[in-house]
Amino acid sequence: MISNFENSILVIGRNGQLATSLSKLGKESITCIGRPILDFNYLDSILEIIKRHKPRIIINTAAWTAVDLAEKQKKAAMQINYLGAKELAHVCNNIQIPLIHISTDYVYDGKKGSPYIETDPIKPQTVYGRSKAAGELAVLSENPNSIILRTSWVYSSCGENFVCKIINASKKQSSLKVVADQYGNPTNSDDLANAIIHIIPQIFYKSPKKCQGIYNVSGTGSASWYEFAKIILEESKNYGLLLPKLTPIFTSDWPTLAKRPKNSCLDCKKFKDIFGIRLPYWRSSIKKTISEIFNKN
Ligand SMILES: NC(=O)C1=CN([C@@H]2O[C@H](COP(=O)(O)OP(=O)(O)OC[C@H]3O[C@@H](n4cnc5c(N)ncnc54)[C@H](OP(=O)(O)O)[C@@H]3O)[C@@H](O)[C@H]2O)C=CC1
Ligand SMILES: Cc1cn([C@H]2C[C@H](O)[C@@H](COP(=O)(O)OP(=O)(O)O[C@H]3O[C@@H](C)C(=O)[C@@H](O)[C@H]3O)O2)c(=O)[nH]c1=O
């Protein structure tokens, strides 16, 4: 029961998508800390800040998530995704608590013809992916009692995510072009937060040592970015959005600084087998997010 964890789950990150979802769901069990109090650019202060909170477990949602910008600001992305994660794991080991650390589908190279499993070799193609991969390795080596959750294509009603980008672009443009040859699993941030909250009691019941390791966990069902955009627009029509013309394009028609994986679908069987949870089908979860977006505007 999550209610047994009153004030003892500490989330790193405050205004991000996942931190916001966790704080909504976790109520009195969860405390979120982010910048300026805890900033991964100032590693020396992390131990003291964390000790003050006396957590039983930490969830690290903090990350540099600007995929293209990371190509130009490698050092800054590495500082957050690698060195910040490493120091946090070091601190968790020092005070002997487990760490749930969030990672990404972009650690895979995207060339596999079927969903990735956790033991597939990782070969990130971008600075963001490499910084997250370095973070994973450092987290497990600094604190072996860490649980790494690789997720993908996270969206919510707040933040700089694909759903908000498509809706905002549709308000300004009469036509949109979206790549139709990159596939993945859209993941609702609230669904992911819900799964994380449900595994915490299990981690303590079974022991962190038994649960440690890497898990893929993303929304059920796959899509191309184009298919994802199509559903976003279909749902948004119910709220009066004037639909732009939507055209499927090839990756080569949408040049980006960072190369996105062609296929980053995740096989989440291990997570289901160990924790008994599968995230909802993404096409049902998107409806709630679209309704939240239009109802807050
Ligand atoms: N977004 C996506 O599509 C995906 C995300 N992921 C991973 O999931 C996790 C959560 O992502 P999401 O919630 O979408 O990310 P967001 O970009 O929405 O939020 C990022 C969070 O990182 C925090 N942060 C950034 N810089 C620093 C810093 N210098 N010091 C401390 N905290 C900092 C922000 O802090 P503050 O609250 O202070 O603003 C914010 O809470 C990340 O690990 C990400 O790599 C994985 C796959 C897909
Ligand atoms: C907005 C837009 C994007 N695209 C393309 C660009 C790119 O190939 C793909 C996705 O675009 P974005 O840049 O919005 O998404 P991106 O920032 O690549 O999203 C990633 O974020 C990081 C943090 C992760 O960890 C990943 O799982 C993934 O969610 O869609 C279009 O073709 N048309 C458009 O109008």
Short mmCIF file of C-alpha atoms in Angstrom, two decimals, residues 18-197:
data_model
loop_
_atom_site.label_atom_id
_atom_site.label_comp_id
_atom_site.label_asym_id
_atom_site.label_seq_id
_atom_site.Cartn_x
_atom_site.Cartn_y
_atom_site.Cartn_z
CA LEU A 18 6.53 12.65 -14.90
CA ALA A 19 7.23 14.59 -11.70
CA THR A 20 3.88 16.37 -12.12
CA SER A 21 2.04 13.07 -12.67
CA LEU A 22 3.72 11.45 -9.65
CA SER A 23 2.92 14.38 -7.42
CA LYS A 24 -0.77 14.29 -8.50
CA LEU A 25 -1.06 10.56 -7.82
CA GLY A 26 1.18 10.12 -4.81
CA LYS A 27 -0.44 12.78 -2.59
CA GLU A 28 0.96 12.64 0.96
CA SER A 29 3.43 9.84 0.16
CA ILE A 30 5.47 11.90 -2.30
CA THR A 31 7.67 14.96 -2.01
CA CYS A 32 9.06 16.48 -5.21
CA ILE A 33 12.23 18.55 -5.21
CA GLY A 34 13.66 20.33 -8.21
CA ARG A 35 15.53 23.42 -9.15
CA PRO A 36 16.67 25.72 -7.62
CA ILE A 37 16.77 23.64 -4.40
CA LEU A 38 18.24 20.54 -6.02
CA ASP A 39 20.14 21.22 -9.23
CA PHE A 40 22.30 18.62 -10.95
CA ASN A 41 24.70 21.40 -11.91
CA TYR A 42 25.68 21.54 -8.21
CA LEU A 43 26.52 17.98 -7.28
CA ASP A 44 28.22 18.74 -3.94
CA SER A 45 24.97 19.75 -2.26
CA ILE A 46 22.93 16.65 -3.18
CA LEU A 47 23.83 14.45 -0.19
CA GLU A 48 22.87 17.08 2.39
CA ILE A 49 19.59 17.97 0.65
CA ILE A 50 18.56 14.34 0.42
CA LYS A 51 19.51 13.46 3.98
CA ARG A 52 17.22 16.25 5.20
CA HIS A 53 14.23 14.49 3.61
CA LYS A 54 14.99 11.04 5.10
CA PRO A 55 13.48 9.19 2.11
CA ARG A 56 12.96 5.42 1.95
CA ILE A 57 13.19 5.49 -1.84
CA ILE A 58 14.02 8.05 -4.56
CA ILE A 59 12.55 8.35 -8.05
CA ASN A 60 14.77 10.29 -10.45
CA THR A 61 12.71 11.98 -13.15
CA ALA A 62 15.17 14.82 -13.70
CA ALA A 63 16.80 14.87 -17.10
CA TRP A 64 17.93 16.94 -20.04
CA THR A 65 15.19 15.99 -22.54
CA ALA A 66 15.81 18.48 -25.38
CA VAL A 67 16.98 15.87 -27.89
CA ASP A 68 18.16 18.18 -30.70
CA LEU A 69 19.65 20.83 -28.41
CA ALA A 70 21.76 18.13 -26.73
CA GLU A 71 23.68 17.75 -30.01
CA LYS A 72 24.92 21.33 -29.56
CA GLN A 73 25.20 21.27 -25.76
CA LYS A 74 26.76 17.90 -25.08
CA LYS A 75 28.47 18.90 -21.84
CA ALA A 76 25.28 20.31 -20.35
CA ALA A 77 23.26 17.19 -21.28
CA MET A 78 25.97 14.91 -19.87
CA GLN A 79 26.03 16.92 -16.64
CA ILE A 80 22.35 16.19 -15.96
CA ASN A 81 21.80 12.77 -17.55
CA TYR A 82 25.13 11.19 -16.62
CA LEU A 83 26.89 13.03 -13.78
CA GLY A 84 23.68 14.05 -11.98
CA ALA A 85 22.27 10.53 -12.15
CA LYS A 86 25.62 9.08 -11.05
CA GLU A 87 25.89 11.33 -7.99
CA LEU A 88 22.29 10.63 -7.02
CA ALA A 89 22.91 6.88 -7.16
CA HIS A 90 26.09 7.36 -5.13
CA VAL A 91 24.09 9.19 -2.46
CA CYS A 92 21.39 6.49 -2.47
CA ASN A 93 24.07 3.86 -1.93
CA ASN A 94 25.61 5.93 0.85
CA ILE A 95 22.30 6.08 2.75
CA GLN A 96 21.32 2.55 1.63
CA ILE A 97 18.05 3.23 -0.17
CA PRO A 98 16.85 2.04 -3.58
CA LEU A 99 16.71 4.38 -6.57
CA ILE A 100 14.17 4.22 -9.39
CA HIS A 101 15.82 5.90 -12.35
CA ILE A 102 14.02 6.71 -15.61
CA SER A 103 15.71 6.06 -18.93
CA THR A 104 14.72 6.04 -22.58
CA ASP A 105 14.06 4.03 -25.74
CA TYR A 106 16.67 6.29 -27.42
CA VAL A 107 19.44 4.12 -25.90
CA TYR A 108 18.64 1.58 -28.63
CA ASP A 109 19.88 2.05 -32.19
CA GLY A 110 16.44 1.58 -33.74
CA LYS A 111 17.56 -0.96 -36.31
CA LYS A 112 15.89 -4.06 -34.83
CA GLY A 113 12.89 -5.39 -36.72
CA SER A 114 10.90 -6.26 -33.59
CA PRO A 115 10.35 -4.76 -30.08
CA TYR A 116 13.50 -4.36 -28.00
CA ILE A 117 14.07 -6.48 -24.90
CA GLU A 118 16.21 -5.32 -21.99
CA THR A 119 19.17 -7.55 -22.89
CA ASP A 120 19.43 -6.28 -26.47
CA PRO A 121 22.69 -4.39 -26.89
CA ILE A 122 22.33 -0.65 -26.54
CA LYS A 123 23.83 1.61 -29.18
CA PRO A 124 22.51 5.15 -28.85
CA GLN A 125 22.67 7.28 -31.99
CA THR A 126 22.47 10.71 -30.35
CA VAL A 127 24.05 12.78 -27.57
CA TYR A 128 20.80 12.53 -25.57
CA GLY A 129 20.76 8.73 -25.99
CA ARG A 130 24.46 8.43 -25.09
CA SER A 131 24.05 10.64 -22.03
CA LYS A 132 21.10 8.50 -20.84
CA ALA A 133 23.02 5.27 -21.55
CA ALA A 134 26.00 6.57 -19.56
CA GLY A 135 23.55 7.49 -16.77
CA GLU A 136 22.12 3.95 -16.69
CA LEU A 137 25.56 2.35 -16.39
CA ALA A 138 26.68 4.79 -13.70
CA VAL A 139 23.47 4.35 -11.69
CA LEU A 140 23.81 0.57 -11.60
CA SER A 141 27.47 0.68 -10.78
CA GLU A 142 27.14 3.32 -7.98
CA ASN A 143 24.04 1.73 -6.45
CA PRO A 144 23.37 -1.90 -7.42
CA ASN A 145 19.95 -1.62 -5.73
CA SER A 146 18.64 0.57 -8.54
CA ILE A 147 15.68 -0.04 -10.79
CA ILE A 148 16.02 1.48 -14.24
CA LEU A 149 12.80 1.99 -16.19
CA ARG A 150 13.26 2.58 -19.90
CA THR A 151 10.21 4.32 -21.26
CA SER A 152 9.32 6.07 -24.51
CA TRP A 153 7.40 8.87 -26.23
CA VAL A 154 6.08 10.30 -22.94
CA TYR A 155 3.22 12.78 -23.20
CA SER A 156 0.94 14.65 -20.84
CA SER A 157 -1.25 17.72 -20.87
CA CYS A 158 1.70 19.90 -19.81
CA GLY A 159 5.18 20.39 -21.17
CA GLU A 160 7.03 20.22 -24.45
CA ASN A 161 5.75 16.91 -25.75
CA PHE A 162 4.62 15.66 -29.15
CA VAL A 163 0.89 15.89 -28.33
CA CYS A 164 1.12 19.54 -27.29
CA LYS A 165 3.37 20.33 -30.28
CA ILE A 166 0.85 18.86 -32.74
CA ILE A 167 -2.12 20.67 -31.17
CA ASN A 168 -0.26 23.99 -30.98
CA ALA A 169 0.97 23.68 -34.57
CA SER A 170 -2.58 22.90 -35.72
CA LYS A 171 -3.81 26.15 -34.22
CA LYS A 172 -1.32 28.09 -36.36
CA GLN A 173 -0.94 26.06 -39.56
CA SER A 174 -3.35 24.69 -42.15
CA SER A 175 -1.11 21.75 -42.96
CA LEU A 176 1.21 19.47 -41.02
CA LYS A 177 3.79 16.96 -42.17
CA VAL A 178 4.79 14.14 -39.84
CA VAL A 179 7.28 11.30 -40.24
CA ALA A 180 5.61 7.95 -40.86
CA ASP A 181 8.68 5.70 -40.84
CA GLN A 182 9.69 5.90 -37.16
CA TYR A 183 7.84 3.60 -34.75
CA GLY A 184 7.53 3.52 -30.98
CA ASN A 185 5.15 3.28 -28.02
CA PRO A 186 3.40 6.47 -26.90
CA THR A 187 3.33 6.56 -23.10
CA ASN A 188 0.92 8.56 -20.99
CA SER A 189 2.82 10.19 -18.15
CA ASP A 190 -0.01 9.50 -15.63
CA ASP A 191 -0.05 5.81 -16.62
CA LEU A 192 3.71 5.58 -16.09
CA ALA A 193 3.45 7.36 -12.73
CA ASN A 194 0.67 4.99 -11.68
CA ALA A 195 2.82 1.96 -12.55
CA ILE A 196 5.79 3.37 -10.63
CA ILE A 197 3.66 3.99 -7.55
#
